[in-house]
XYZ file of C-alpha atoms in Angstrom:
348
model
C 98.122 118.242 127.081
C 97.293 117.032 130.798
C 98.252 113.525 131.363
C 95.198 112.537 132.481
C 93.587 113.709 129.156
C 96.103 111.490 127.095
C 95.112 108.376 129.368
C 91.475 108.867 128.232
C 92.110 109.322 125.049
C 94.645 106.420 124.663
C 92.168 104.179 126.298
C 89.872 104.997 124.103
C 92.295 104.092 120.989
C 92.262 100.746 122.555
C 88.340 100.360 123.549
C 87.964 101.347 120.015
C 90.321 98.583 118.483
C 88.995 96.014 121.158
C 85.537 96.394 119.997
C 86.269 95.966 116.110
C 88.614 92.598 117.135
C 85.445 91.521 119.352
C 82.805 92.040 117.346
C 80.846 89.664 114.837
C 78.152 92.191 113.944
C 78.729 95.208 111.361
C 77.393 98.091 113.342
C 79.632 97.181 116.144
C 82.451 96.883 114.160
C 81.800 100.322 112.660
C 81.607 101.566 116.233
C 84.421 100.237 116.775
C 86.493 101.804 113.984
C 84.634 105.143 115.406
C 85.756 105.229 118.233
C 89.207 104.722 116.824
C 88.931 107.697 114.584
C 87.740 110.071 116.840
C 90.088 109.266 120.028
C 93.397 109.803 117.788
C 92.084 113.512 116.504
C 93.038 115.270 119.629
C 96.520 113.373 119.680
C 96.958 114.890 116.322
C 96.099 118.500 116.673
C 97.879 118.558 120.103
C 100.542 121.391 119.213
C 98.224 123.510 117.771
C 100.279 123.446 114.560
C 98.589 124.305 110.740
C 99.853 121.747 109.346
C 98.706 119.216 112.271
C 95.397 120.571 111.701
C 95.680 120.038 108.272
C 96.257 116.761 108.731
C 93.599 115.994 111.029
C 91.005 117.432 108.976
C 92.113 115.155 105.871
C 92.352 112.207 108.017
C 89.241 112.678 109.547
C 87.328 113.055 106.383
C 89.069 110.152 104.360
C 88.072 107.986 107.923
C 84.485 109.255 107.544
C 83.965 108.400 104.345
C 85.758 105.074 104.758
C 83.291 104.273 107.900
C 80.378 105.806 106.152
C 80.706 103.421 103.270
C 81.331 100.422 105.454
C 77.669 101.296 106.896
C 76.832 101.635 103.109
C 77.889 98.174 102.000
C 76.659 96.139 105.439
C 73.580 97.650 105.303
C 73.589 96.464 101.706
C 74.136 93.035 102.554
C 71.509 92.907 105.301
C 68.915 94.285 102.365
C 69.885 91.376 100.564
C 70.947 88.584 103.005
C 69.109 89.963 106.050
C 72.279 89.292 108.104
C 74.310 91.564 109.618
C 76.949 88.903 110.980
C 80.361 90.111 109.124
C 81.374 86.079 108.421
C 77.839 86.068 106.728
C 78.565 89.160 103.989
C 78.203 87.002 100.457
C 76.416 89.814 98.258
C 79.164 90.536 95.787
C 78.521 93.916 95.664
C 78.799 94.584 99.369
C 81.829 92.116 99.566
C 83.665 94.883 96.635
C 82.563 97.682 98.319
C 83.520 96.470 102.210
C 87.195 96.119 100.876
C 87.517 99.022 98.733
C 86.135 101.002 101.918
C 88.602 98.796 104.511
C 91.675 99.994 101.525
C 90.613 103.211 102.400
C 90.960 103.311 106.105
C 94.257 101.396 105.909
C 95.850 103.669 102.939
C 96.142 100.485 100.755
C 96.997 101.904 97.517
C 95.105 103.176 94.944
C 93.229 104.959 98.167
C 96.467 105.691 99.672
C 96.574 109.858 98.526
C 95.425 110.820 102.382
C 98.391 109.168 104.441
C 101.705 110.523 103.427
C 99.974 114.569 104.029
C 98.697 113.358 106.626
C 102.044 111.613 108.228
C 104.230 114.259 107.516
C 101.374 116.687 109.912
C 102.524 115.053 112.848
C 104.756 114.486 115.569
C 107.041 111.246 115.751
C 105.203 109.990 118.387
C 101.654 110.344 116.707
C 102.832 109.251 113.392
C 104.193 106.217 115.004
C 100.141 105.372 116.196
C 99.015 106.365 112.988
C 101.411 103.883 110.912
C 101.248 100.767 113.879
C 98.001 100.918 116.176
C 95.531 102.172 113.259
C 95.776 99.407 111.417
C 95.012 96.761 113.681
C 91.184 97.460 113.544
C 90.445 97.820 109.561
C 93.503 94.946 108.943
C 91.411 92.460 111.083
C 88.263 93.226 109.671
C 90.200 92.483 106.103
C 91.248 89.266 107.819
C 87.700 87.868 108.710
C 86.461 88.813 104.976
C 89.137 87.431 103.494
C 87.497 84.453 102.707
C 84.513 85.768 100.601
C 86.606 88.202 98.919
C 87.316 87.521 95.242
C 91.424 86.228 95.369
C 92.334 88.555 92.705
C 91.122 91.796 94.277
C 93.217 91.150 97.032
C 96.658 90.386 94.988
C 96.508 93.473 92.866
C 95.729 95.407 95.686
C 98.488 94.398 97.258
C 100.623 94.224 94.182
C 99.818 97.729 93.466
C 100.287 99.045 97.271
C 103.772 97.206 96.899
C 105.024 98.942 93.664
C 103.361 102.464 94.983
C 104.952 102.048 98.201
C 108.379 102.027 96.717
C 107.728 104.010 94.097
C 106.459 106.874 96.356
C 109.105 107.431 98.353
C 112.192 107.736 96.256
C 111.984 111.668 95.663
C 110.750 111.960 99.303
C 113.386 113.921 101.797
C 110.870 114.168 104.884
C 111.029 110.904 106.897
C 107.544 110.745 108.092
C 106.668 110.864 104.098
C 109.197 107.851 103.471
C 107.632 105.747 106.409
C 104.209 106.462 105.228
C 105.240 104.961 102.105
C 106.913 101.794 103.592
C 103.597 101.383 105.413
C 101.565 100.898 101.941
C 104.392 98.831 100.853
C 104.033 96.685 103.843
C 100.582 96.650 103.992
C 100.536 95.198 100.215
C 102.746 92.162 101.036
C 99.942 91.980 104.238
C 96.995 92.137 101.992
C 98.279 89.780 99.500
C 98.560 86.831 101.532
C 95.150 87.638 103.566
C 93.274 84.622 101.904
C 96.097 82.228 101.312
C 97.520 82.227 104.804
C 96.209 85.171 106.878
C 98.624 83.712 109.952
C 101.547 84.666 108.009
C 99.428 88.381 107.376
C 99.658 88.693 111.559
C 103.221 88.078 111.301
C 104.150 90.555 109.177
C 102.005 92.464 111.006
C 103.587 91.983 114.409
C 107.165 91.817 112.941
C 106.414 95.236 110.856
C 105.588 97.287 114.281
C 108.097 95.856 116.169
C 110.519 97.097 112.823
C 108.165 100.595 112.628
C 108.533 101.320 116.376
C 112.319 100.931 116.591
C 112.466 103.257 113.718
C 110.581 106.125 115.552
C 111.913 105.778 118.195
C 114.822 106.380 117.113
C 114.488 108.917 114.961
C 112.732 110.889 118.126
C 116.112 109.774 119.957
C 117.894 112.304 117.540
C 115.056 114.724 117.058
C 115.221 114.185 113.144
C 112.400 114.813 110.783
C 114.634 115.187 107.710
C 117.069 113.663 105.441
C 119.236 116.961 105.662
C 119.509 116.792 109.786
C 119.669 112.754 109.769
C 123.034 113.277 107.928
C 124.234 115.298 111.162
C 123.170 112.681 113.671
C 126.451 110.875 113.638
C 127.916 113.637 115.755
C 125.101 113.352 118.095
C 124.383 109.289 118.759
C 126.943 107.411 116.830
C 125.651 104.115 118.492
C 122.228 104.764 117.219
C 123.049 105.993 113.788
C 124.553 102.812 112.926
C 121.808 100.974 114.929
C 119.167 103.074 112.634
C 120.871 102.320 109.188
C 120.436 98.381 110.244
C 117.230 98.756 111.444
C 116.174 100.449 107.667
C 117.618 97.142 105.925
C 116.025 94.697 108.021
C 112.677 97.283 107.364
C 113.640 96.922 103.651
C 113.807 92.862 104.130
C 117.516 92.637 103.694
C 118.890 89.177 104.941
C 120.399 87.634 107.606
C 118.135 90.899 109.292
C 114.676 90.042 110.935
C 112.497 91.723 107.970
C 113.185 89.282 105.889
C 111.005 86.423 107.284
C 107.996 87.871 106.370
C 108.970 88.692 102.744
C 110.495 85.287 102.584
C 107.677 83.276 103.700
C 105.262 85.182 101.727
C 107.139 84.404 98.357
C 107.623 81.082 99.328
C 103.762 80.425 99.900
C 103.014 82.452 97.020
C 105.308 80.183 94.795
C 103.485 77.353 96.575
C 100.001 78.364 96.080
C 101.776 78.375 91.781
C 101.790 82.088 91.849
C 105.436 82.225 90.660
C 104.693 85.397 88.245
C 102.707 87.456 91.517
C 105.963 86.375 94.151
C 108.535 87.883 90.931
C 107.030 91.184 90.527
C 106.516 91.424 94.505
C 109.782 90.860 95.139
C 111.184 92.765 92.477
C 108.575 95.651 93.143
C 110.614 95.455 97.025
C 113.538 96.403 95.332
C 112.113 99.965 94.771
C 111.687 100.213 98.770
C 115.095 98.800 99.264
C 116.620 101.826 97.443
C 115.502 104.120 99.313
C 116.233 102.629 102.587
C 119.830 102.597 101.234
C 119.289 106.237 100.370
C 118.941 106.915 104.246
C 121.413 104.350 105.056
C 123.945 106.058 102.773
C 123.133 109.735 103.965
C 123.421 108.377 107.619
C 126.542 106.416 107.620
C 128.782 107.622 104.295
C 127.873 111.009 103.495
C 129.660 113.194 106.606
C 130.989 110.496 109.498
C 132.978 109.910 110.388
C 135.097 112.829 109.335
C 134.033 116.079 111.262
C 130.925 118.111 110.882
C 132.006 121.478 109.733
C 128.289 122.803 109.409
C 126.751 124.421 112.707
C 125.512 120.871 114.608
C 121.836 121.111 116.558
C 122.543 121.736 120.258
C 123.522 118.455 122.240
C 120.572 118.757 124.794
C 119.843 116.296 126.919
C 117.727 113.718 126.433
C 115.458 112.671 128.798
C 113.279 109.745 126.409
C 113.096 106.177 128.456
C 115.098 104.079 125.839
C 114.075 100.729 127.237
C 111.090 100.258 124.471
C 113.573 101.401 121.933
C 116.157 98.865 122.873
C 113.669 96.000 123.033
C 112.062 96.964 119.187
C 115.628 97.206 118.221
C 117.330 94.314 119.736
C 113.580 92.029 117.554
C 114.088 94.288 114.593
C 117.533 92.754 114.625
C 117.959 89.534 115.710
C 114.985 87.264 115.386
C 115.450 85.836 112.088
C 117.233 82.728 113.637
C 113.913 82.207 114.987
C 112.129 81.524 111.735
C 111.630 78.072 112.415
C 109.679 79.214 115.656
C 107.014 81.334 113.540
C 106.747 78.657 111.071
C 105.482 75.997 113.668
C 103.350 78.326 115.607
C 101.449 79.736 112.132
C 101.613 76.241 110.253
């Protein structure tokens, strides 16, 4: 694909994702979201693959219906209400329907059956702006209803994304599958502190691509799509196979690792807010992801190295990706959890 053709189209990801965080009135805001749906479809299909189209198709109609019922339940309100300001939506019908529809776009489980197909469709590079950039628009959206939105909805749906999200990916063996599973997990512990304290929802979200990102990256870094060839990598990049097996604790929230702070605030506002029994089956619905981030951790690090490969290794080609990005995400995934008492005065 011409250059100049993936500037337009990434621009357009970002006018798309601009509007939504801009906007105050519905129809914008489903513009927005629009946009944002149609300007990733040609980065999906770009290698002409069946499976990428596949993917695209199922991705565009879960977005389509998503959007369409968005329309459905604004236009609902403004029958009602006769506003169309998204702070103003107070029918309770519209409110259920808004959130079930904004589950939808972000794969929130139980409407999460369109991501992992879709994720395992695409390159690295596309599945890493499918599991970071797409859900900035519909997340924010979730922020600014939080408020109206009954406080129950939102803590089973993120209770259930949680338990799915681990659940999901313990049989998985393709590693675009097992990240679009960590993404509902992650986006459960988001959702479930939306209305309580949506700053520490942002932090999660920030600290989650930051964690998401390094992953990618490196798994691009060692042209890996699979368990099965992620076992080999140690002959490859030794420095970034034991990089990549830290990186998937601190994604699992393993301590003294950066993932951590977000779980650890979380359950200690939860316990605050005296939701003891939701903060004990969240954290002991993480354990489920934890497992099988220790699955890849063991496969990378204990299963072959560092005796010798005797299987035939992929050729050592040269690679030619800029690591700068990828030592930035990974140095944050990392070390930042000294900072904790940072995040806690800026969101407090």
């Amino acid at each position: 694909m011409s250059p100049y053709v993936i500037t337009i189209l990434l621009s357009s990801l970002g006018l798309g994702t601009t509007l939504t965080f801009m906007s105050s009135h519905w129809l914008l805001a489903w513009m927005g979201l629009e946009i944002n749906t149609l300007a990733i479809l040609p980065l999906m299909t770009q290698h002409h693959h069946p499976r990428a189209v596949e993917a695209t198709t199922k991705y565009f109609l879960a977005q389509a219906a998503a959007a369409a019922t968005i329309l459905f339940a604004s236009t609902i309100n403004a029958w009602t209400t006769g506003e169309w300001d998204i702070s103003y939506l107070t029918d309770p019908n519209a409110i259920t329907i808004a959130t079930m529809a904004l589950a939808l776009k972000l794969g929130l489980a139980p409407m999460h059956f369109w991501l992992p197909p879709v994720m395992q469709g695409l390159d690295l590079t596309t599945g890493l702006i499918m599991a970071t950039w797409q859900k900035l628009a519909p997340l924010s959206l979730i922020i600014q209803l939080a408020p109206t939105i009954h406080p129950q909805l939102l803590i089973i749906l993120g209770l259930i994304s949680i338990f799915t999200g681990g659940w999901g990916g313990l049989n998985q063996t393709q590693l675009r599958k097992i990240m679009a599973y960590s993404s509902i997990a992650h986006l459960g512990w988001m959702i479930m502190i939306a209305q309580l304290k949506p700053e520490l929802t942002i932090l999660t979200l920030i600290l989650y691509i930051i964690m998401t990102a390094a992953i990618f990256l490196t798994f691009k870094l060692m042209s890996t799509t699979k368990i099965t060839v992620l076992v080999l990598s140690w002959s490859k990049a030794p420095t970034a196979t034991a990089m990549a097996a830290l990186m998937l604790l601190s994604l699992g929230g393993l301590p003294p690792l950066t993932g951590f702070i977000s779980k650890w605030l979380i359950l200690q506002e939860l316990t605050t807010q005296n939701l003891p029994l939701t903060a004990t089956i969240a954290a002991l619905s993480a354990l489920l992801s934890l497992y099988f981030y220790l699955r890849l951790c063991y496969a990378m690090t204990l299963t072959i190295s560092p005796n010798t490969n005797n299987s035939l290794a992929p050729w050592r080609l040269q690679n030619n990706q800029n690591t700068m990005l990828l030592t930035a995400c990974m140095s944050a995934t990392l070390l930042l959890l000294p900072l904790t008492p940072l995040a806690l005065a800026l969101i407090s």
